[in-house]
Coordinates of C-alpha atoms in Angstrom, one line a residue:
Chain A
M166 CA -65.7 254.5 -42.1
K167 CA -65.5 251.5 -44.7
I168 CA -62.7 248.9 -44.7
L169 CA -62.0 246.5 -47.4
V170 CA -60.4 243.2 -46.4
P171 CA -58.9 241.0 -49.1
I172 CA -58.4 237.3 -48.0
K173 CA -57.3 234.3 -49.4
R174 CA -58.2 230.6 -49.4
V175 CA -54.9 228.6 -48.9
I176 CA -53.7 225.1 -47.7
D177 CA -54.5 224.7 -43.8
Y178 CA -51.3 225.6 -41.9
N179 CA -51.3 222.2 -40.1
V180 CA -51.4 220.2 -43.2
K181 CA -48.2 218.7 -44.5
I182 CA -47.8 219.5 -47.9
H183 CA -47.1 217.0 -50.8
V184 CA -44.9 218.0 -53.9
K185 CA -46.6 216.4 -57.3
A186 CA -44.8 213.6 -58.4
D187 CA -44.2 215.5 -61.9
E188 CA -42.8 218.6 -60.3
T189 CA -45.4 221.0 -61.6
G190 CA -46.7 222.1 -58.1
V191 CA -48.1 221.5 -54.9
D192 CA -50.9 218.6 -54.6
L193 CA -54.0 220.6 -53.2
A194 CA -56.4 217.9 -54.2
N195 CA -58.5 216.6 -51.2
V196 CA -56.5 218.3 -48.4
K197 CA -58.1 220.8 -45.8
M198 CA -58.2 224.4 -46.9
S199 CA -58.5 227.6 -44.5
L200 CA -58.3 231.2 -44.5
N201 CA -55.0 232.5 -44.7
P202 CA -54.0 233.0 -41.3
F203 CA -52.7 236.6 -41.5
D204 CA -55.9 237.4 -43.4
E205 CA -57.7 235.9 -40.7
I206 CA -55.8 238.5 -38.3
A207 CA -57.0 241.1 -40.7
V208 CA -60.7 240.2 -40.6
E209 CA -60.6 240.3 -36.7
E210 CA -58.8 243.5 -36.4
A211 CA -61.6 245.2 -38.8
V212 CA -64.3 243.3 -36.7
R213 CA -63.0 244.9 -33.4
L214 CA -62.7 248.3 -35.1
K215 CA -66.3 248.0 -36.1
E216 CA -67.0 246.7 -32.5
A217 CA -65.3 249.9 -30.9
G218 CA -67.5 252.1 -33.5
K219 CA -64.7 253.2 -35.4
T220 CA -66.0 251.8 -38.8
S221 CA -69.5 251.1 -40.2
E222 CA -69.0 248.4 -42.7
I223 CA -66.6 245.6 -43.6
I224 CA -66.2 244.1 -47.0
V225 CA -64.2 241.2 -47.6
V226 CA -63.1 240.3 -51.2
S227 CA -61.1 237.2 -52.4
I228 CA -59.8 235.8 -55.4
G229 CA -60.2 232.4 -56.5
S230 CA -62.1 229.1 -57.3
E231 CA -66.0 229.1 -56.5
K232 CA -65.0 227.2 -53.4
A233 CA -63.1 230.5 -51.8
Q234 CA -66.7 231.7 -51.1
E235 CA -66.4 229.0 -48.1
Q236 CA -63.6 231.6 -46.5
I237 CA -65.3 234.5 -47.5
R238 CA -68.3 233.0 -45.4
T239 CA -66.0 232.3 -42.6
A240 CA -64.9 236.0 -42.6
I241 CA -69.0 237.2 -42.7
A242 CA -69.2 234.7 -39.7
M243 CA -66.5 236.3 -37.7
G244 CA -68.1 239.7 -38.3
A245 CA -67.7 241.2 -42.0
D246 CA -70.8 242.6 -43.4
R247 CA -70.6 241.3 -47.0
G248 CA -68.3 239.8 -49.5
I249 CA -67.1 239.8 -53.0
L250 CA -65.5 236.8 -54.8
V251 CA -63.5 237.5 -58.2
Q252 CA -63.8 234.0 -59.6
T253 CA -61.1 232.4 -61.6
D254 CA -60.2 228.8 -62.5
D255 CA -56.3 229.6 -62.6
P256 CA -54.0 228.6 -59.9
I257 CA -53.8 231.2 -57.1
D258 CA -50.7 229.7 -55.7
L259 CA -47.9 229.0 -58.0
G260 CA -47.7 230.0 -61.6
G261 CA -51.2 231.6 -61.8
I262 CA -52.7 234.5 -60.6
E263 CA -49.6 236.3 -59.0
P264 CA -49.3 239.4 -56.5
L265 CA -48.8 242.0 -59.1
A266 CA -52.4 240.7 -60.7
V267 CA -54.0 240.7 -57.4
A268 CA -53.0 244.1 -56.7
K269 CA -54.6 245.3 -59.8
I270 CA -57.8 243.4 -59.5
L271 CA -57.8 245.2 -55.6
K272 CA -57.2 248.3 -57.4
I273 CA -60.6 247.9 -59.3
L274 CA -62.5 247.1 -56.2
V275 CA -61.1 249.5 -54.2
E276 CA -62.3 252.0 -56.9
K277 CA -65.8 250.6 -56.7
E278 CA -66.2 250.4 -53.0
N279 CA -64.2 253.4 -52.1
P280 CA -63.0 252.2 -48.5
D281 CA -61.1 254.5 -46.3
F282 CA -58.5 251.9 -45.7
V283 CA -57.3 248.4 -46.8
L284 CA -56.5 245.9 -44.3
M285 CA -54.7 242.5 -45.3
G286 CA -52.6 239.8 -44.2
K287 CA -48.8 240.7 -44.8
Q288 CA -48.3 237.3 -46.7
S289 CA -50.1 234.0 -47.8
I290 CA -48.7 231.1 -46.6
D291 CA -48.8 229.2 -49.9
D292 CA -46.6 231.2 -52.2
D293 CA -45.1 233.3 -49.2
S294 CA -44.4 236.4 -51.4
N295 CA -45.2 239.2 -49.2
Q296 CA -45.9 241.4 -51.8
T297 CA -49.5 242.5 -52.4
G298 CA -50.3 245.2 -49.8
Q299 CA -47.1 247.0 -51.0
M300 CA -48.1 246.7 -54.5
L301 CA -51.6 247.9 -53.9
S302 CA -50.5 250.9 -51.7
A303 CA -48.2 251.7 -54.8
L304 CA -50.9 251.4 -57.6
L305 CA -53.5 253.3 -55.4
G306 CA -50.8 255.9 -54.5
W307 CA -52.0 255.4 -50.8
A308 CA -50.0 255.4 -47.5
Q309 CA -48.5 251.9 -46.7
G310 CA -47.9 250.5 -43.5
T311 CA -46.9 246.7 -43.4
F312 CA -46.2 244.1 -40.8
A313 CA -48.6 245.8 -38.1
S314 CA -48.5 244.6 -34.6
A315 CA -50.7 247.8 -33.4
I316 CA -53.3 250.1 -35.3
E317 CA -55.0 253.3 -33.9
V318 CA -57.5 254.6 -36.3
N319 CA -58.3 258.5 -35.9
N320 CA -60.3 260.7 -38.2
K321 CA -58.1 261.3 -40.9
S322 CA -55.1 259.3 -40.0
I323 CA -54.0 255.9 -38.8
I324 CA -51.2 255.2 -36.2
V325 CA -49.4 252.1 -36.9
T326 CA -46.7 250.0 -35.2
R327 CA -44.6 247.9 -37.3
E328 CA -42.7 244.9 -36.5
I329 CA -39.3 245.5 -38.0
D330 CA -35.9 243.6 -37.5
G331 CA -34.5 244.7 -34.2
G332 CA -37.4 246.4 -32.8
R333 CA -40.8 248.5 -33.6
E334 CA -41.4 251.2 -35.8
T335 CA -44.5 253.7 -35.4
L336 CA -45.6 255.6 -38.3
K337 CA -48.5 258.1 -38.9
L338 CA -50.5 257.3 -41.9
K339 CA -52.8 259.5 -43.9
M340 CA -55.8 258.0 -44.8
P341 CA -56.8 256.4 -47.5
A342 CA -54.2 253.7 -46.5
V343 CA -53.2 249.8 -47.0
I344 CA -52.1 248.2 -44.0
T345 CA -50.9 244.7 -43.6
T346 CA -51.0 242.7 -40.6
D347 CA -48.3 240.7 -38.6
L348 CA -48.7 238.1 -36.2
R349 CA -49.1 239.8 -32.7
L350 CA -51.7 242.4 -34.0
N351 CA -54.6 240.0 -32.4
E352 CA -55.9 236.5 -31.5
P353 CA -58.7 235.7 -33.9
R354 CA -62.0 234.5 -32.6
Y355 CA -63.9 231.3 -33.7
A356 CA -67.1 232.2 -35.2
K357 CA -70.2 230.9 -33.4
L358 CA -72.3 228.1 -35.0
S359 CA -75.3 230.7 -35.4
D360 CA -73.1 233.2 -36.8
I361 CA -72.0 230.7 -39.4
I362 CA -75.4 229.8 -40.0
K363 CA -76.6 233.4 -40.4
A364 CA -73.3 234.0 -42.6
K365 CA -74.9 231.9 -45.4
K366 CA -77.5 234.6 -46.0
K367 CA -75.4 237.4 -46.3
E368 CA -74.7 239.2 -49.6
L369 CA -71.7 237.7 -51.7
E370 CA -71.3 239.1 -55.1
I371 CA -69.6 236.9 -57.8
I372 CA -67.7 238.6 -60.3
S373 CA -65.9 236.7 -63.2
I374 CA -62.2 237.7 -63.6
N375 CA -62.7 237.9 -67.2
T376 CA -65.1 240.8 -67.1
L377 CA -62.2 243.0 -65.4
D378 CA -60.2 243.9 -68.4
I379 CA -56.8 242.8 -66.6
D380 CA -53.8 241.0 -68.3
C381 CA -53.4 238.5 -65.4
S382 CA -50.9 236.2 -67.5
P383 CA -48.2 235.1 -65.3
R384 CA -44.8 236.9 -65.5
L385 CA -43.1 233.8 -63.5
K386 CA -42.8 230.5 -65.4
I387 CA -42.8 227.7 -63.0
I388 CA -40.1 225.7 -64.3
K389 CA -40.4 223.1 -61.5
V390 CA -41.5 222.8 -57.9
T391 CA -39.5 219.9 -55.9
E392 CA -39.0 218.8 -52.0
P393 CA -36.2 220.5 -50.4
P394 CA -33.3 218.3 -49.6
A395 CA -34.0 216.2 -46.2
R396 CA -31.6 216.5 -43.1
Q397 CA -29.7 213.3 -41.8
N398 CA -31.5 211.4 -39.1
G399 CA -29.7 212.2 -35.8
I400 CA -29.2 210.5 -32.5
K401 CA -30.7 210.7 -28.9
V402 CA -28.1 211.5 -26.1
S403 CA -28.8 210.2 -22.7
N404 CA -27.7 213.1 -20.6
V405 CA -26.2 216.6 -20.7
D406 CA -22.3 215.4 -20.1
E407 CA -22.9 213.4 -23.3
L408 CA -24.5 216.3 -25.4
I409 CA -21.5 218.6 -24.3
D410 CA -19.1 215.8 -25.3
K411 CA -20.9 215.3 -28.7
L412 CA -21.0 219.1 -29.5
K413 CA -17.3 219.5 -28.4
N414 CA -15.8 216.2 -29.9
E415 CA -17.7 215.0 -32.7
A416 CA -19.6 217.8 -34.3
K417 CA -16.8 220.5 -33.0
V418 CA -19.3 223.4 -32.7
L419 CA -18.3 224.3 -29.0
S420 CA -14.8 224.7 -27.8
Chain B
M210 CA -26.0 246.8 -68.2
S211 CA -25.4 246.3 -64.4
V212 CA -27.0 245.2 -61.4
L213 CA -28.2 247.5 -58.5
V214 CA -28.2 246.3 -55.0
I215 CA -30.6 248.5 -52.4
A216 CA -28.5 249.1 -49.2
E217 CA -30.0 248.3 -45.9
H218 CA -27.6 250.2 -43.6
N219 CA -27.6 252.2 -40.1
N220 CA -26.0 255.5 -41.7
K221 CA -22.9 254.2 -39.9
R222 CA -22.4 250.9 -41.9
L223 CA -24.0 248.3 -44.2
K224 CA -26.1 245.7 -42.4
A225 CA -24.5 242.1 -42.8
V226 CA -27.6 241.1 -45.0
T227 CA -26.5 243.7 -47.6
L228 CA -23.4 242.1 -48.0
N229 CA -25.2 238.9 -48.6
T230 CA -27.4 240.5 -51.2
I231 CA -23.9 241.7 -53.0
G232 CA -22.6 238.5 -53.0
A233 CA -26.1 237.1 -54.7
A234 CA -25.7 239.9 -57.2
K235 CA -21.8 238.8 -57.9
Q236 CA -23.5 235.5 -59.7
L237 CA -25.6 237.9 -61.9
D238 CA -22.9 240.5 -63.1
N239 CA -19.3 241.8 -62.4
D240 CA -20.7 245.5 -62.3
I241 CA -22.6 246.0 -59.2
H242 CA -23.9 249.4 -58.1
I243 CA -25.3 250.4 -54.6
L244 CA -27.9 252.7 -53.5
V245 CA -27.3 254.1 -50.1
A246 CA -29.9 256.4 -49.1
G247 CA -30.2 257.9 -46.0
S248 CA -29.4 260.9 -43.7
S249 CA -26.0 261.7 -42.6
C250 CA -24.9 258.5 -44.0
N251 CA -21.4 259.2 -45.2
S252 CA -20.0 256.4 -43.3
A253 CA -22.2 254.1 -44.4
V254 CA -21.4 255.3 -48.3
E255 CA -17.8 255.0 -47.4
S256 CA -18.0 251.7 -46.3
A257 CA -20.2 250.9 -49.3
A258 CA -17.5 252.1 -51.6
K259 CA -14.7 250.0 -49.8
T260 CA -16.8 246.9 -50.3
E261 CA -15.7 244.2 -52.3
N262 CA -17.3 244.0 -56.1
I263 CA -19.2 247.5 -55.6
T264 CA -17.9 249.5 -58.9
K265 CA -20.4 252.6 -57.8
V266 CA -22.0 253.8 -55.1
L267 CA -25.3 256.0 -55.7
K268 CA -25.7 258.4 -52.5
I269 CA -28.8 260.1 -51.4
N270 CA -27.9 262.2 -48.2
S271 CA -31.2 263.9 -47.1
K272 CA -32.9 264.4 -44.1
E273 CA -36.2 263.0 -45.0
L274 CA -34.3 259.8 -45.5
S275 CA -33.7 259.5 -41.8
H276 CA -36.0 256.9 -41.4
V277 CA -36.6 255.5 -44.9
T278 CA -40.4 254.7 -46.0
A279 CA -41.8 252.8 -48.8
E280 CA -43.7 255.9 -50.1
N281 CA -40.2 257.9 -50.1
I282 CA -37.5 255.4 -51.6
A283 CA -39.8 253.4 -54.1
P284 CA -40.1 256.1 -56.5
I285 CA -36.4 256.7 -56.2
I286 CA -35.6 252.9 -56.8
A287 CA -38.4 252.8 -59.9
D288 CA -36.7 255.7 -61.5
L289 CA -33.0 254.2 -61.2
A290 CA -34.1 250.4 -62.1
K291 CA -34.6 251.5 -65.5
N292 CA -30.7 251.6 -66.1
Y293 CA -30.3 247.8 -64.7
T294 CA -31.0 244.4 -65.3
H295 CA -31.6 243.4 -61.9
V296 CA -32.5 245.2 -58.6
L297 CA -31.8 243.3 -55.3
A298 CA -32.6 243.9 -51.8
P299 CA -32.1 241.9 -48.8
A300 CA -35.3 239.7 -47.5
S301 CA -35.3 241.6 -44.3
T302 CA -38.3 243.5 -43.1
F303 CA -36.3 246.6 -44.7
G304 CA -36.3 244.9 -48.2
K305 CA -39.8 243.3 -48.0
N306 CA -41.3 247.0 -47.2
I307 CA -40.0 249.0 -50.1
L308 CA -39.0 246.7 -53.0
P309 CA -42.6 245.3 -54.0
H310 CA -43.9 249.0 -54.0
A311 CA -41.2 250.0 -56.3
A312 CA -42.2 246.8 -58.4
A313 CA -45.6 247.5 -58.6
L314 CA -44.5 251.2 -59.8
L315 CA -42.6 249.5 -62.8
D316 CA -45.2 247.0 -63.4
V317 CA -42.7 244.2 -62.7
Q318 CA -43.6 241.0 -60.9
Q319 CA -41.0 240.9 -57.9
I320 CA -39.4 237.3 -57.4
S321 CA -39.4 237.1 -53.4
D322 CA -36.9 235.6 -51.1
I323 CA -34.3 233.8 -53.8
S324 CA -32.2 230.9 -52.2
A325 CA -30.5 230.4 -55.4
I326 CA -29.4 231.7 -59.0
I327 CA -30.0 229.4 -61.8
D328 CA -29.2 231.9 -64.7
N329 CA -30.0 235.6 -65.1
D330 CA -33.8 234.9 -65.6
T331 CA -34.1 231.9 -63.5
F332 CA -34.2 231.4 -59.7
E333 CA -35.0 229.0 -56.9
R334 CA -37.0 230.2 -54.0
P335 CA -38.9 228.5 -51.2
V336 CA -42.7 228.4 -51.1
Y337 CA -45.1 226.8 -48.8
A338 CA -42.9 227.8 -45.8
G339 CA -39.6 226.1 -47.1
N340 CA -41.3 222.5 -47.6
A341 CA -41.3 222.9 -51.5
I342 CA -38.6 224.9 -53.5
A343 CA -39.8 226.5 -56.8
T344 CA -37.8 227.3 -59.7
V345 CA -39.1 230.4 -61.6
K346 CA -38.1 231.9 -64.8
S347 CA -39.0 235.7 -65.0
S348 CA -40.3 237.3 -68.3
D349 CA -40.0 240.8 -66.8
D350 CA -37.3 243.0 -68.6
I351 CA -35.9 244.1 -65.4
K352 CA -35.8 241.8 -62.2
L353 CA -36.6 243.2 -59.1
I354 CA -35.5 240.7 -56.4
T355 CA -35.1 240.0 -52.5
V356 CA -32.4 237.8 -51.2
R357 CA -32.7 235.2 -48.9
S358 CA -29.2 236.3 -46.9
I359 CA -28.2 232.8 -45.5
A360 CA -28.3 231.5 -49.1
F361 CA -25.4 233.4 -50.3
E362 CA -21.9 234.1 -49.0
P363 CA -21.5 237.9 -48.1
S364 CA -19.0 240.0 -50.0
S365 CA -16.1 241.3 -47.9
N366 CA -16.6 244.8 -46.5
E367 CA -12.9 245.7 -47.7
G368 CA -10.9 245.5 -50.6
G369 CA -13.2 247.6 -53.0
N370 CA -12.8 251.6 -54.4
A371 CA -15.9 252.3 -56.0
H372 CA -16.6 255.8 -57.5
I373 CA -19.4 257.6 -55.6
E374 CA -22.1 259.4 -57.3
N375 CA -24.4 261.8 -55.7
I376 CA -28.2 261.5 -56.8
P377 CA -30.9 264.1 -55.5
S378 CA -33.7 263.0 -53.1
K379 CA -37.6 263.2 -54.5
G380 CA -38.5 264.9 -51.2
K381 CA -40.8 264.0 -48.6
S382 CA -43.9 261.7 -49.2
K383 CA -46.8 263.4 -47.7
L384 CA -48.4 260.2 -46.9
S385 CA -46.8 258.9 -44.1
S386 CA -44.6 260.1 -41.6
F387 CA -42.1 258.5 -39.1
V388 CA -43.2 258.7 -35.4
A389 CA -41.2 256.7 -33.2
L390 CA -38.8 253.7 -33.1
R391 CA -38.0 251.3 -30.5
E392 CA -35.2 249.2 -30.7
T393 CA -34.6 246.1 -29.4
I394 CA -31.1 246.9 -27.1
S395 CA -29.2 243.7 -26.7
D396 CA -25.5 243.0 -26.5
R397 CA -26.3 239.3 -27.9
P398 CA -25.4 239.0 -31.6
E399 CA -28.3 239.2 -34.4
L400 CA -30.2 236.1 -35.1
T401 CA -29.3 236.0 -39.0
S402 CA -25.6 236.3 -38.2
A403 CA -25.1 234.4 -35.0
K404 CA -22.7 231.1 -34.9
I405 CA -24.8 230.0 -32.0
I406 CA -28.6 230.4 -31.4
I407 CA -30.3 229.3 -28.1
A408 CA -34.2 229.5 -28.7
G409 CA -37.2 228.6 -26.5
G410 CA -40.7 227.3 -27.2
R411 CA -44.0 227.1 -25.8
G412 CA -42.4 224.5 -23.0
I413 CA -40.5 227.5 -21.5
G414 CA -44.0 228.3 -19.9
S415 CA -43.6 231.9 -19.1
A416 CA -42.0 235.2 -19.9
S417 CA -39.9 235.3 -16.9
N418 CA -38.8 231.6 -17.3
F419 CA -36.9 232.8 -20.6
A420 CA -34.5 234.2 -18.2
L421 CA -33.1 230.5 -18.2
I422 CA -32.4 230.7 -22.0
E423 CA -30.9 234.1 -21.8
K424 CA -28.5 233.2 -19.1
L425 CA -27.4 230.3 -21.2
A426 CA -26.8 232.4 -24.5
N427 CA -25.0 234.8 -22.3
K428 CA -22.5 232.3 -21.0
I429 CA -21.5 231.1 -24.7
G430 CA -22.2 234.3 -26.7
A431 CA -25.2 232.8 -28.3
A432 CA -28.2 234.7 -29.7
V433 CA -31.7 234.3 -28.5
G434 CA -34.4 233.0 -30.6
A435 CA -38.1 231.8 -30.2
S436 CA -40.7 229.7 -31.9
R437 CA -44.0 231.3 -32.8
A438 CA -45.7 229.5 -29.8
A439 CA -43.6 231.5 -27.5
V440 CA -44.2 234.8 -29.3
D441 CA -48.0 234.1 -29.6
A442 CA -47.8 233.3 -25.7
G443 CA -46.4 236.9 -25.1
Y444 CA -42.7 235.3 -23.5
I445 CA -40.8 237.3 -26.1
P446 CA -40.9 239.7 -28.5
N447 CA -41.8 239.0 -32.2
D448 CA -38.5 239.9 -33.7
C449 CA -37.1 236.7 -31.9
Q450 CA -39.0 234.5 -34.1
I451 CA -37.9 232.1 -36.2
G452 CA -39.5 230.2 -38.5
Q453 CA -41.5 230.7 -41.8
T454 CA -43.2 234.1 -40.5
G455 CA -40.1 235.3 -38.6
K456 CA -36.3 235.0 -39.4
I457 CA -34.7 232.1 -41.3
V458 CA -31.4 231.1 -39.6
A459 CA -28.4 229.1 -40.2
P460 CA -26.1 229.3 -37.3
D461 CA -23.5 226.6 -36.8
L462 CA -25.4 225.5 -33.6
Y463 CA -28.9 225.5 -33.1
I464 CA -30.2 224.6 -29.4
A465 CA -34.1 224.2 -29.3
I466 CA -35.3 224.1 -26.0
G467 CA -38.9 223.1 -25.2
I468 CA -39.8 223.5 -29.0
S469 CA -42.0 220.8 -30.3
G470 CA -40.8 221.5 -33.8
A471 CA -44.0 222.9 -35.8
I472 CA -43.2 222.6 -39.8
Q473 CA -43.4 226.2 -39.7
H474 CA -40.5 226.4 -37.3
L475 CA -38.5 223.7 -38.8
T476 CA -38.5 225.9 -42.0
G477 CA -36.5 228.4 -40.3
I478 CA -33.8 226.6 -38.9
K479 CA -33.1 223.3 -41.3
D480 CA -29.9 225.0 -42.8
S481 CA -28.3 225.2 -39.5
K482 CA -25.3 223.1 -39.2
I483 CA -26.0 221.3 -36.2
I484 CA -29.5 221.3 -34.5
V485 CA -29.6 219.9 -30.7
A486 CA -33.3 219.5 -29.1
I487 CA -33.9 219.4 -25.4
N488 CA -37.6 218.3 -24.9
N489 CA -39.3 216.3 -22.3
D490 CA -41.7 214.8 -24.8
E491 CA -39.7 212.2 -26.7
N492 CA -42.4 212.1 -29.9
A493 CA -41.9 215.9 -30.5
P494 CA -41.1 216.3 -34.2
I495 CA -38.3 218.6 -33.5
F496 CA -36.5 215.2 -32.7
Q497 CA -36.7 214.2 -36.2
V498 CA -34.6 216.8 -37.6
A499 CA -32.2 217.3 -34.7
D500 CA -28.8 215.7 -34.8
Y501 CA -28.4 215.5 -31.0
G502 CA -31.7 215.2 -29.1
L503 CA -31.9 215.0 -25.4
V504 CA -35.1 213.9 -23.9
A505 CA -35.3 215.9 -20.4
D506 CA -36.9 218.3 -18.3
L507 CA -35.5 221.3 -19.4
F508 CA -35.7 223.3 -16.0
D509 CA -33.2 220.5 -15.1
A510 CA -31.1 220.5 -18.3
V511 CA -30.6 224.1 -19.3
P512 CA -29.2 225.1 -15.7
E513 CA -27.0 221.9 -15.8
L514 CA -25.6 222.8 -19.5
E515 CA -25.0 226.3 -18.4
N516 CA -23.2 225.2 -15.1
K517 CA -21.2 222.9 -17.2
L518 CA -20.0 225.0 -20.1

């Protein structure tokens, strides 16, 4: 069984972002970049399935600049077998390659690689769209299991437990399928140094986006990107009584 | 041309987030239709027809829609969308699951999680965990949009008298099937509509210690939430998670207990009217956004607060 895991290079989730002064976007120069956290969970799950003998090959794919090779190597160090980078110089966070275009590119790669299922993060932490997996499912006509917190792979089907508002829903998906990961699916491992060194020698195919014959021009024009309004500074209270007094008499949010 | 809202409902009534979504639709057009697709959903259809601003209810009452899957409903939405300028759904797990699937069927680039409407083509949406606001203008002929519920005033669920039109289902998709639903049973209010929220973080220390938070919440009729750290540590289920990767909330009073205040959590609470932080680390970032901060051991302060309220 073969799994395709799409991943994305994004700003590290611990980095405080800065909006560019000209309001055209977020400053990504000289900031730490990482594997998108939800994609890391997808890679981990694929590796665990491989360790359990449920799958034979894990292919990671990414769309981005040549630097995205770093994140593909990270995924390979975690246990993926090989990587594909669809290289573009367009932005991949805002005003560039959008989820619909990404889904179209992934569809081409799926048709080329014939995986049994696609396992990917539910959203990237840059543009926060939460669309690509659902769109890929629609374009392929495959079963869809979003926001997975548990996955059980059988011969021809996958049982997926989904994190939904107010509880958890379990679905049976016919393979092939597209599954997107939620936080509690697993806790990703740290790659060992020896695996990081070995990963540098694994196969990484680079495809230019221009060879794919897809219209990737953005449908959403970025008019501006601004900082959100800041909150007023508050005060410290010295004890519980003062807190209750403030909440009742000053803020008037308790009666 | 008019606007179509996709209702999230439980077959009995519309969920609160649907009313906020109608509130957003109102800013786009006066002619608002709503799709209520479900099974034995007459009550939900009737309540939709009575909702302010709704001019027509499209009803699909079909057994296979008792548990809506994206594969079942997205093709229906994609067909209907061709008659509308905008299709809106709440940016809940329901809307996030189905609408992008429909958008791809239509070759439309969806606009996710809008927080403001500038004009019929231009919208604001938070990006980078709400640390930036992008204003985007769509060039698609039909706009498919998910709506951040706290950003829009809800329509009233009375005063309307809409026409109800039956439309057929497309049958059952063979791709996926429903197995089970485990609902979180709680007498407490829902996070996204609660007036008061008490939330705990990693500082709570264990799943059993979360009882402290729950007792205080029960005493003052509050909802219970948590930071991602508390969810990751297994103290509490993920549907209680507040933040970029969980729920976005805006109560009158938000009390953060043992929460340090990671950026991704602050994103989810910054529209609260009053934020209170109780933490023993006076340098915790949560104090930078708190209206009232109390530097104290939560295991002393929380029971005291509960006793005195």
